[in-house]
């Protein structure tokens, strides 16, 4: 298995501290120390640094430090280039027992190996013959996360199927998970489901981690996966009416290498669909950089899967989940559709998300990006009649799925790395009368602010 990144630090001891980034999703290429300011400069690697595919993307960082003494105080400075205006600097005081290894990252990390362990644990839980009061794995069990207060229990009818959709260039698994409902009284062993089987129920398709450094989208997808398996009455209804498909990690090589935006060959996989062709001729751009290795192998697998469901009239919703560095909160990008009816129907899903998630921000961030034709000169950020007409990201999943299938509900879910927008309190799914009380504007009452910033269990909701 070729790993591709030559820039990771195995172990480097500088001024008494030992640094490393030689692990899953690690990214640091050089360390230096200033005795005058008692500060360590950590130079982060570009995507694919040290290979022929090195490119300009460098934002994600993840490294470990050991060798601290009790109450030792230092300053870390993340350097991504020669321009000091882009520095990220913070002071740190060591408060753990001597000998511990401390990890630092741009955002809560989740590596390829951790994802594989988590999916294996889900498989194990869902395969148990007795499901009464069976707790689903907590997000706090992976990636050294804080305590997860959002605990869910497995639904008695819930079943899970895990399959290999494709393999990456470096041979890593690209899994597809199907969540569905067993027939009443039927043993789980007789209820096998396949991603490619002849389906009868409508399909919801959710994907994440096409950009390796956008971990908030990863936790949002895992939250959706756990919810779909849970005994929540909304999840039960969802399973009874839909087969829910998850592709948790589209770009496992980029994740493992510690890249921010690209795969092991420096390719942004979210721009690999050629939309200049008529809809029936659209194919995935075939970027072949080494013999027998092509982005088409796995990006094409996702697009072909969605197209196959759509041709059978089964695909009802697609959402690709990302992290966002600029706009606050969690919000959707949708496509501008051809009729007011379809546009209203498109926005209706966003309102449902607003009703059911305490961290989804409808008021400020439900914007539709127009599908701009080739040659359109609209500038990014131009606003027309209150609708964000940001220049279309040609070839991204949301646009590609819409162009290929005509799917009304094709979205990008964006989750800010740290800063929430407006939040609100969500009551239980039903009150004692069986009804949920709404205000006239469709939002639930008791809006509050999330003071401490986002954590994984917030994105998961």
Short mmCIF file of C-alpha atoms in Angstrom, two decimals:
data_model
loop_
_atom_site.label_atom_id
_atom_site.label_comp_id
_atom_site.label_asym_id
_atom_site.label_seq_id
_atom_site.Cartn_x
_atom_site.Cartn_y
_atom_site.Cartn_z
CA UNK A 1 0.00 0.00 0.00
CA UNK A 2 1.56 3.29 -1.08
CA UNK A 3 1.03 6.02 1.49
CA UNK A 4 2.11 8.92 -0.72
CA UNK A 5 3.09 11.56 1.88
CA UNK A 6 6.83 11.96 2.51
CA UNK A 7 6.54 15.01 4.75
CA UNK A 8 5.31 13.48 8.02
CA UNK A 9 7.60 13.73 11.04
CA UNK A 10 8.39 10.35 12.59
CA UNK A 11 9.86 11.83 15.77
CA UNK A 12 11.69 15.13 16.17
CA UNK A 13 12.93 16.34 19.55
CA UNK A 14 13.25 20.12 19.73
CA UNK A 15 14.13 21.98 22.94
CA UNK A 16 13.06 19.08 25.13
CA UNK A 17 9.75 18.24 23.45
CA UNK A 18 9.27 15.39 20.99
CA UNK A 19 6.92 16.00 18.07
CA UNK A 20 5.38 13.49 15.66
CA UNK A 21 2.86 13.47 12.83
CA UNK A 22 3.60 9.95 11.62
CA UNK A 23 0.13 8.58 12.25
CA UNK A 24 -3.31 8.39 10.64
CA UNK A 25 -4.37 11.95 9.60
CA UNK A 26 -1.18 13.49 11.04
CA UNK A 27 0.21 16.57 9.35
CA UNK A 28 3.33 18.50 10.41
CA UNK A 29 6.52 18.70 8.37
CA UNK A 30 9.00 20.79 10.35
CA UNK A 31 9.50 22.18 13.88
CA UNK A 32 11.69 25.00 15.15
CA UNK A 33 12.01 26.76 18.51
CA UNK A 34 12.50 30.35 19.61
CA UNK A 35 14.07 30.55 23.08
CA UNK A 36 13.39 34.28 23.25
CA UNK A 37 9.60 33.82 23.11
CA UNK A 38 9.52 30.20 24.37
CA UNK A 39 7.52 29.31 21.26
CA UNK A 40 7.51 26.38 18.85
CA UNK A 41 6.83 26.96 15.17
CA UNK A 42 5.03 24.01 13.57
CA UNK A 43 5.15 24.05 9.80
CA UNK A 44 2.22 22.14 8.30
CA UNK A 45 2.62 20.17 5.11
CA UNK A 46 0.86 20.91 1.85
CA UNK A 47 -1.39 18.19 0.49
CA UNK A 48 0.86 15.44 -0.92
CA UNK A 49 4.00 17.34 0.10
CA UNK A 50 7.20 15.54 -0.84
CA UNK A 51 5.57 13.80 -3.82
CA UNK A 52 5.10 14.69 -7.47
CA UNK A 53 1.47 15.56 -6.65
CA UNK A 54 2.25 18.30 -4.09
CA UNK A 55 -0.20 21.21 -4.35
CA UNK A 56 -1.07 24.49 -2.66
CA UNK A 57 -3.69 23.24 -0.17
CA UNK A 58 -2.51 23.50 3.45
CA UNK A 59 -4.91 24.21 6.30
CA UNK A 60 -5.42 20.98 8.23
CA UNK A 61 -2.92 20.20 11.01
CA UNK A 62 -2.65 17.29 13.45
CA UNK A 63 0.44 16.42 15.48
CA UNK A 64 1.46 14.96 18.84
CA UNK A 65 3.83 16.21 21.53
CA UNK A 66 5.42 14.39 24.46
CA UNK A 67 8.11 15.21 27.01
CA UNK A 68 6.27 17.92 28.95
CA UNK A 69 7.14 18.60 32.56
CA UNK A 70 4.49 19.36 35.20
CA UNK A 71 2.79 22.73 34.57
CA UNK A 72 5.14 23.50 31.69
CA UNK A 73 3.98 26.50 29.65
CA UNK A 74 4.80 26.92 25.96
CA UNK A 75 3.46 28.74 22.91
CA UNK A 76 2.65 26.94 19.67
CA UNK A 77 2.52 28.73 16.35
CA UNK A 78 1.09 27.03 13.27
CA UNK A 79 2.86 28.18 10.13
CA UNK A 80 1.44 27.50 6.68
CA UNK A 81 3.83 29.71 4.72
CA UNK A 82 6.09 32.72 4.86
CA UNK A 83 3.21 35.14 5.43
CA UNK A 84 3.00 35.66 9.20
CA UNK A 85 -0.50 37.15 8.89
CA UNK A 86 -1.77 33.59 8.49
CA UNK A 87 -0.30 32.33 11.76
CA UNK A 88 -2.38 30.56 14.38
CA UNK A 89 -0.82 31.02 17.81
CA UNK A 90 -1.87 29.87 21.27
CA UNK A 91 -0.38 29.30 24.73
CA UNK A 92 -0.55 25.91 26.39
CA UNK A 93 -0.02 24.74 29.97
CA UNK A 94 0.53 21.00 30.50
CA UNK A 95 -1.84 19.60 33.18
CA UNK A 96 -1.56 15.81 32.68
CA UNK A 97 0.64 13.20 34.43
CA UNK A 98 4.24 13.24 33.27
CA UNK A 99 4.80 11.00 30.26
CA UNK A 100 1.48 11.53 28.47
CA UNK A 101 1.28 12.21 24.74
CA UNK A 102 -0.85 15.25 23.82
CA UNK A 103 -2.47 15.62 20.40
CA UNK A 104 -3.28 18.93 18.74
CA UNK A 105 -5.45 19.36 15.63
CA UNK A 106 -7.21 22.02 13.59
CA UNK A 107 -10.54 20.43 14.54
CA UNK A 108 -11.71 17.23 16.24
CA UNK A 109 -9.92 14.56 14.17
CA UNK A 110 -11.18 11.22 12.95
CA UNK A 111 -8.81 9.02 10.99
CA UNK A 112 -9.41 6.20 8.53
CA UNK A 113 -8.50 3.54 11.09
CA UNK A 114 -10.85 5.01 13.67
CA UNK A 115 -13.66 4.98 11.11
CA UNK A 116 -13.03 1.31 10.34
CA UNK A 117 -13.14 0.43 14.05
CA UNK A 118 -16.33 2.42 14.53
CA UNK A 119 -18.10 0.72 11.62
CA UNK A 120 -17.01 -2.68 12.93
CA UNK A 121 -18.47 -1.82 16.33
CA UNK A 122 -21.75 -0.76 14.72
CA UNK A 123 -21.87 -4.05 12.82
CA UNK A 124 -21.33 -5.95 16.04
CA UNK A 125 -24.06 -4.08 17.91
CA UNK A 126 -26.58 -4.45 15.10
CA UNK A 127 -25.94 -8.17 14.66
CA UNK A 128 -26.84 -9.10 18.25
CA UNK A 129 -30.01 -11.20 18.47
CA UNK A 130 -31.38 -9.15 21.38
CA UNK A 131 -31.78 -5.44 20.71
CA UNK A 132 -33.82 -4.30 23.68
CA UNK A 133 -32.06 -1.39 25.43
CA UNK A 134 -28.99 -1.91 23.24
CA UNK A 135 -27.01 1.33 23.29
CA UNK A 136 -25.45 2.52 20.04
CA UNK A 137 -21.71 3.31 20.10
CA UNK A 138 -20.97 6.79 21.38
CA UNK A 139 -18.95 9.27 19.37
CA UNK A 140 -16.85 9.73 22.50
CA UNK A 141 -15.46 6.26 21.83
CA UNK A 142 -13.48 7.49 18.83
CA UNK A 143 -10.87 10.15 18.25
CA UNK A 144 -10.41 10.96 21.96
CA UNK A 145 -13.58 13.02 22.00
CA UNK A 146 -15.20 14.73 24.99
CA UNK A 147 -18.08 13.02 26.76
CA UNK A 148 -20.98 12.50 24.38
CA UNK A 149 -24.24 13.52 26.01
CA UNK A 150 -26.26 12.57 22.94
CA UNK A 151 -26.88 8.86 23.58
CA UNK A 152 -29.12 6.74 21.36
CA UNK A 153 -30.47 3.19 21.62
CA UNK A 154 -30.83 0.73 18.76
CA UNK A 155 -34.29 0.29 17.28
CA UNK A 156 -35.63 -3.26 17.54
CA UNK A 157 -36.38 -3.41 13.81
CA UNK A 158 -33.14 -1.70 12.73
CA UNK A 159 -30.71 -3.59 10.51
CA UNK A 160 -27.37 -2.60 9.05
CA UNK A 161 -25.50 -3.88 6.01
CA UNK A 162 -21.86 -2.94 5.36
CA UNK A 163 -20.38 -3.49 1.91
CA UNK A 164 -17.25 -2.59 -0.03
CA UNK A 165 -18.23 -0.02 -2.66
CA UNK A 166 -14.72 0.48 -4.04
CA UNK A 167 -11.07 0.69 -3.04
CA UNK A 168 -8.94 3.82 -3.10
CA UNK A 169 -5.71 4.16 -5.06
CA UNK A 170 -3.80 3.05 -1.96
CA UNK A 171 -6.15 0.10 -1.44
CA UNK A 172 -8.24 1.44 1.45
CA UNK A 173 -11.90 0.57 1.86
CA UNK A 174 -14.65 2.88 0.68
CA UNK A 175 -17.62 1.48 2.56
CA UNK A 176 -21.32 1.82 1.85
CA UNK A 177 -23.64 1.30 4.78
CA UNK A 178 -27.33 0.53 4.35
CA UNK A 179 -29.78 1.05 7.21
CA UNK A 180 -33.19 -0.55 6.77
CA UNK A 181 -36.05 -2.17 8.66
CA UNK A 182 -36.64 -5.87 9.15
CA UNK A 183 -39.98 -7.39 8.34
CA UNK A 184 -42.13 -7.91 11.42
CA UNK A 185 -41.02 -11.06 13.23
CA UNK A 186 -38.34 -11.89 10.67
CA UNK A 187 -34.88 -12.88 11.91
CA UNK A 188 -32.12 -10.40 10.93
CA UNK A 189 -30.15 -13.10 9.12
CA UNK A 190 -32.99 -13.34 6.60
CA UNK A 191 -33.08 -9.60 5.99
CA UNK A 192 -29.82 -9.03 4.18
CA UNK A 193 -29.62 -5.85 2.12
CA UNK A 194 -27.23 -4.88 -0.64
CA UNK A 195 -26.25 -1.53 -2.11
CA UNK A 196 -26.67 -2.94 -5.59
CA UNK A 197 -29.67 -5.20 -5.00
CA UNK A 198 -33.06 -4.66 -6.62
CA UNK A 199 -34.71 -2.27 -4.22
CA UNK A 200 -38.35 -1.46 -3.76
CA UNK A 201 -38.24 1.31 -1.16
CA UNK A 202 -37.12 4.87 -1.93
CA UNK A 203 -33.47 5.66 -1.22
CA UNK A 204 -31.74 8.41 0.75
CA UNK A 205 -28.01 8.72 -0.03
CA UNK A 206 -25.63 10.56 2.35
CA UNK A 207 -21.88 11.03 1.81
CA UNK A 208 -18.98 12.70 3.63
CA UNK A 209 -15.25 13.32 3.76
CA UNK A 210 -14.59 13.98 0.09
CA UNK A 211 -12.39 16.73 1.57
CA UNK A 212 -10.22 15.06 4.25
CA UNK A 213 -9.83 18.06 6.54
CA UNK A 214 -13.56 18.77 6.86
CA UNK A 215 -14.23 16.63 9.92
CA UNK A 216 -17.43 18.44 11.04
CA UNK A 217 -19.19 16.89 8.06
CA UNK A 218 -17.87 13.49 9.14
CA UNK A 219 -19.44 13.79 12.58
CA UNK A 220 -22.69 15.04 11.03
CA UNK A 221 -22.86 11.88 8.90
CA UNK A 222 -22.07 9.60 11.85
CA UNK A 223 -24.79 11.35 13.83
CA UNK A 224 -27.24 10.74 10.99
CA UNK A 225 -26.15 7.09 10.83
CA UNK A 226 -26.68 6.55 14.54
CA UNK A 227 -30.01 8.35 14.43
CA UNK A 228 -31.20 6.22 11.49
CA UNK A 229 -30.47 3.09 13.57
CA UNK A 230 -32.09 4.40 16.75
CA UNK A 231 -35.42 3.77 18.47
CA UNK A 232 -36.46 7.39 18.01
CA UNK A 233 -39.99 7.33 16.52
CA UNK A 234 -38.85 9.54 13.64
CA UNK A 235 -36.07 7.07 12.82
CA UNK A 236 -38.50 4.15 12.99
CA UNK A 237 -40.77 5.87 10.46
CA UNK A 238 -37.76 6.69 8.28
CA UNK A 239 -36.62 3.04 8.15
CA UNK A 240 -40.11 1.80 7.39
CA UNK A 241 -40.40 4.08 4.39
CA UNK A 242 -36.84 4.40 3.06
CA UNK A 243 -33.55 2.57 2.67
CA UNK A 244 -30.86 4.93 3.95
CA UNK A 245 -27.43 4.65 2.32
CA UNK A 246 -24.25 6.11 3.84
CA UNK A 247 -20.81 6.46 2.27
CA UNK A 248 -18.93 7.68 5.35
CA UNK A 249 -15.48 8.35 3.87
CA UNK A 250 -15.14 8.96 0.13
CA UNK A 251 -11.46 9.94 0.31
CA UNK A 252 -9.72 7.61 2.81
CA UNK A 253 -6.25 8.12 1.31
CA UNK A 254 -6.43 11.88 1.78
CA UNK A 255 -7.68 11.37 5.34
CA UNK A 256 -4.84 9.01 6.25
CA UNK A 257 -2.21 11.27 4.68
CA UNK A 258 -3.38 14.31 6.63
CA UNK A 259 -4.41 16.21 3.51
CA UNK A 260 -6.81 19.10 3.69
CA UNK A 261 -8.64 18.91 0.37
CA UNK A 262 -7.22 16.36 -2.08
CA UNK A 263 -6.51 12.66 -2.51
CA UNK A 264 -3.16 10.86 -2.74
CA UNK A 265 -2.61 12.21 -6.26
CA UNK A 266 -3.45 15.82 -5.45
CA UNK A 267 -6.91 15.64 -7.03
CA UNK A 268 -9.91 17.46 -5.55
CA UNK A 269 -12.48 14.68 -5.84
CA UNK A 270 -15.35 17.14 -5.45
CA UNK A 271 -14.63 18.59 -8.89
CA UNK A 272 -14.36 15.39 -10.91
CA UNK A 273 -17.63 15.31 -12.83
CA UNK A 274 -17.61 16.78 -16.34
CA UNK A 275 -20.86 18.75 -16.67
CA UNK A 276 -20.15 20.17 -20.12
CA UNK A 277 -21.82 17.13 -21.71
CA UNK A 278 -25.56 16.50 -22.16
CA UNK A 279 -27.05 14.90 -19.05
CA UNK A 280 -27.20 11.40 -20.54
CA UNK A 281 -23.52 11.62 -21.54
CA UNK A 282 -22.09 13.02 -18.29
CA UNK A 283 -19.21 10.94 -17.01
CA UNK A 284 -16.67 11.29 -14.24
CA UNK A 285 -13.50 13.03 -15.39
CA UNK A 286 -10.98 10.24 -15.88
CA UNK A 287 -7.81 11.53 -14.23
CA UNK A 288 -5.24 8.76 -14.65
CA UNK A 289 -1.88 9.70 -13.19
CA UNK A 290 -0.41 6.21 -12.81
CA UNK A 291 -1.17 3.10 -14.89
CA UNK A 292 -4.28 1.37 -13.60
CA UNK A 293 -5.04 4.08 -11.03
CA UNK A 294 -7.90 6.47 -11.69
CA UNK A 295 -10.13 8.80 -9.73
CA UNK A 296 -12.89 7.40 -11.90
CA UNK A 297 -12.73 4.16 -9.95
CA UNK A 298 -14.30 5.58 -6.79
CA UNK A 299 -15.87 8.93 -7.70
CA UNK A 300 -17.54 7.12 -10.59
CA UNK A 301 -18.79 4.45 -8.20
CA UNK A 302 -20.66 7.06 -6.15
CA UNK A 303 -22.11 8.85 -9.19
CA UNK A 304 -23.08 5.58 -10.86
CA UNK A 305 -24.78 4.39 -7.68
CA UNK A 306 -26.90 7.54 -7.47
CA UNK A 307 -27.68 7.45 -11.19
CA UNK A 308 -28.76 3.81 -10.96
CA UNK A 309 -31.18 4.54 -8.11
CA UNK A 310 -32.53 7.59 -9.96
CA UNK A 311 -33.16 5.63 -13.16
CA UNK A 312 -35.35 3.26 -11.13
CA UNK A 313 -37.23 6.22 -9.66
CA UNK A 314 -35.93 5.42 -6.16
CA UNK A 315 -33.47 8.22 -5.31
CA UNK A 316 -35.34 10.81 -3.23
CA UNK A 317 -32.59 12.74 -1.45
CA UNK A 318 -28.82 13.21 -1.70
CA UNK A 319 -26.68 15.20 0.75
CA UNK A 320 -22.91 15.59 0.82
CA UNK A 321 -21.59 16.71 4.21
CA UNK A 322 -18.75 19.20 4.64
CA UNK A 323 -16.97 21.52 7.05
CA UNK A 324 -17.07 25.27 6.54
CA UNK A 325 -14.52 27.83 7.71
CA UNK A 326 -16.23 31.16 7.00
CA UNK A 327 -19.98 31.16 7.54
CA UNK A 328 -21.15 30.29 11.04
CA UNK A 329 -23.60 27.58 12.00
CA UNK A 330 -24.87 24.54 10.11
CA UNK A 331 -26.74 25.18 6.88
CA UNK A 332 -27.62 23.82 3.45
CA UNK A 333 -26.65 24.75 -0.07
CA UNK A 334 -29.23 23.64 -2.62
CA UNK A 335 -29.65 24.04 -6.36
CA UNK A 336 -31.79 26.69 -8.01
CA UNK A 337 -34.61 24.76 -9.67
CA UNK A 338 -36.68 25.51 -12.74
CA UNK A 339 -40.13 26.05 -11.24
CA UNK A 340 -41.47 27.76 -8.09
CA UNK A 341 -43.05 24.45 -7.07
CA UNK A 342 -39.74 22.58 -7.11
CA UNK A 343 -37.97 25.47 -5.39
CA UNK A 344 -40.56 25.52 -2.59
CA UNK A 345 -40.34 21.74 -2.25
CA UNK A 346 -36.56 22.03 -2.10
CA UNK A 347 -36.76 24.58 0.73
CA UNK A 348 -39.33 22.49 2.59
CA UNK A 349 -36.66 19.96 3.51
CA UNK A 350 -34.55 22.73 5.05
CA UNK A 351 -37.51 23.74 7.19
CA UNK A 352 -37.87 20.14 8.38
CA UNK A 353 -34.22 20.15 9.37
CA UNK A 354 -34.77 23.37 11.27
CA UNK A 355 -37.65 21.82 13.19
CA UNK A 356 -35.68 18.73 14.13
CA UNK A 357 -32.13 19.98 14.76
CA UNK A 358 -31.18 22.46 17.50
CA UNK A 359 -28.09 23.56 15.57
CA UNK A 360 -29.42 23.99 12.03
CA UNK A 361 -29.68 27.68 11.12
CA UNK A 362 -32.57 28.33 8.74
CA UNK A 363 -32.88 32.07 9.23
CA UNK A 364 -29.46 33.02 7.89
CA UNK A 365 -28.09 30.21 5.82
CA UNK A 366 -30.60 28.48 3.60
CA UNK A 367 -29.31 29.72 0.25
CA UNK A 368 -29.73 28.32 -3.22
CA UNK A 369 -26.75 28.47 -5.54
CA UNK A 370 -27.73 28.87 -9.15
CA UNK A 371 -26.63 26.33 -11.69
CA UNK A 372 -24.68 28.73 -13.89
CA UNK A 373 -24.21 27.86 -17.50
CA UNK A 374 -20.75 27.72 -19.05
CA UNK A 375 -19.60 31.29 -19.69
CA UNK A 376 -21.77 32.91 -16.99
CA UNK A 377 -19.77 35.74 -15.46
CA UNK A 378 -21.55 36.16 -12.12
CA UNK A 379 -19.01 36.89 -9.41
CA UNK A 380 -18.85 34.96 -6.17
CA UNK A 381 -21.10 36.43 -3.51
CA UNK A 382 -23.37 38.39 -5.86
CA UNK A 383 -26.88 38.48 -4.46
CA UNK A 384 -30.06 38.71 -6.52
CA UNK A 385 -33.50 39.05 -4.89
CA UNK A 386 -32.25 37.70 -1.58
CA UNK A 387 -30.89 34.46 -3.06
CA UNK A 388 -27.17 33.79 -2.88
CA UNK A 389 -25.96 33.46 -6.47
CA UNK A 390 -22.42 32.37 -5.56
CA UNK A 391 -20.61 31.05 -8.59
CA UNK A 392 -21.45 27.39 -9.02
CA UNK A 393 -18.91 24.80 -8.00
CA UNK A 394 -19.00 22.85 -11.25
CA UNK A 395 -18.49 19.15 -10.72
CA UNK A 396 -19.27 19.08 -7.00
CA UNK A 397 -21.50 16.28 -5.74
CA UNK A 398 -24.61 18.39 -5.17
CA UNK A 399 -24.55 19.97 -8.64
CA UNK A 400 -23.48 16.77 -10.37
CA UNK A 401 -26.26 14.65 -8.88
CA UNK A 402 -28.84 17.29 -9.78
CA UNK A 403 -27.57 17.67 -13.36
CA UNK A 404 -27.44 13.91 -13.90
CA UNK A 405 -30.67 12.89 -12.17
CA UNK A 406 -32.85 16.03 -11.94
CA UNK A 407 -33.21 15.31 -8.23
CA UNK A 408 -35.01 18.11 -6.40
CA UNK A 409 -33.50 17.29 -3.02
CA UNK A 410 -29.76 17.43 -3.76
CA UNK A 411 -27.83 19.33 -1.11
CA UNK A 412 -24.52 20.20 0.47
CA UNK A 413 -24.66 20.33 4.27
CA UNK A 414 -22.06 22.74 5.64
CA UNK A 415 -21.02 22.72 9.31
CA UNK A 416 -18.75 25.42 10.68
CA UNK A 417 -15.62 24.16 12.43
CA UNK A 418 -16.29 26.00 15.67
CA UNK A 419 -18.81 28.82 15.57
CA UNK A 420 -22.55 28.20 15.90
CA UNK A 421 -25.16 30.52 14.53
CA UNK A 422 -28.57 30.76 16.17
CA UNK A 423 -29.50 27.65 18.14
CA UNK A 424 -32.78 26.52 19.66
CA UNK A 425 -34.20 24.07 22.14
CA UNK A 426 -35.90 21.05 20.59
CA UNK A 427 -38.66 19.30 22.58
CA UNK A 428 -39.11 15.51 22.50
CA UNK A 429 -40.43 14.16 19.16
CA UNK A 430 -44.01 14.30 20.50
CA UNK A 431 -45.78 15.84 23.44
CA UNK A 432 -48.35 13.85 25.53
CA UNK A 433 -51.06 14.62 22.96
CA UNK A 434 -48.98 13.20 20.14
CA UNK A 435 -48.38 16.61 18.56
CA UNK A 436 -45.31 18.85 18.38
CA UNK A 437 -45.96 22.50 19.19
CA UNK A 438 -44.63 24.98 16.62
CA UNK A 439 -44.57 28.73 16.38
CA UNK A 440 -46.07 30.42 13.35
CA UNK A 441 -42.69 30.70 11.63
CA UNK A 442 -42.10 26.96 11.83
CA UNK A 443 -39.28 27.26 14.37
CA UNK A 444 -39.32 25.78 17.83
CA UNK A 445 -39.24 28.05 20.85
CA UNK A 446 -36.59 28.81 23.48
CA UNK A 447 -33.68 29.79 21.23
CA UNK A 448 -30.41 29.89 23.12
CA UNK A 449 -26.76 30.49 22.34
CA UNK A 450 -24.16 27.71 22.32
CA UNK A 451 -21.44 29.37 24.38
CA UNK A 452 -18.61 26.85 24.16
CA UNK A 453 -18.53 26.30 20.39
CA UNK A 454 -19.31 23.16 18.43
CA UNK A 455 -18.30 19.69 19.59
CA UNK A 456 -18.85 16.43 17.66
CA UNK A 457 -22.12 15.57 19.40
CA UNK A 458 -23.50 18.95 18.27
CA UNK A 459 -22.68 18.29 14.60
CA UNK A 460 -24.17 14.81 15.07
CA UNK A 461 -27.59 16.33 15.80
#
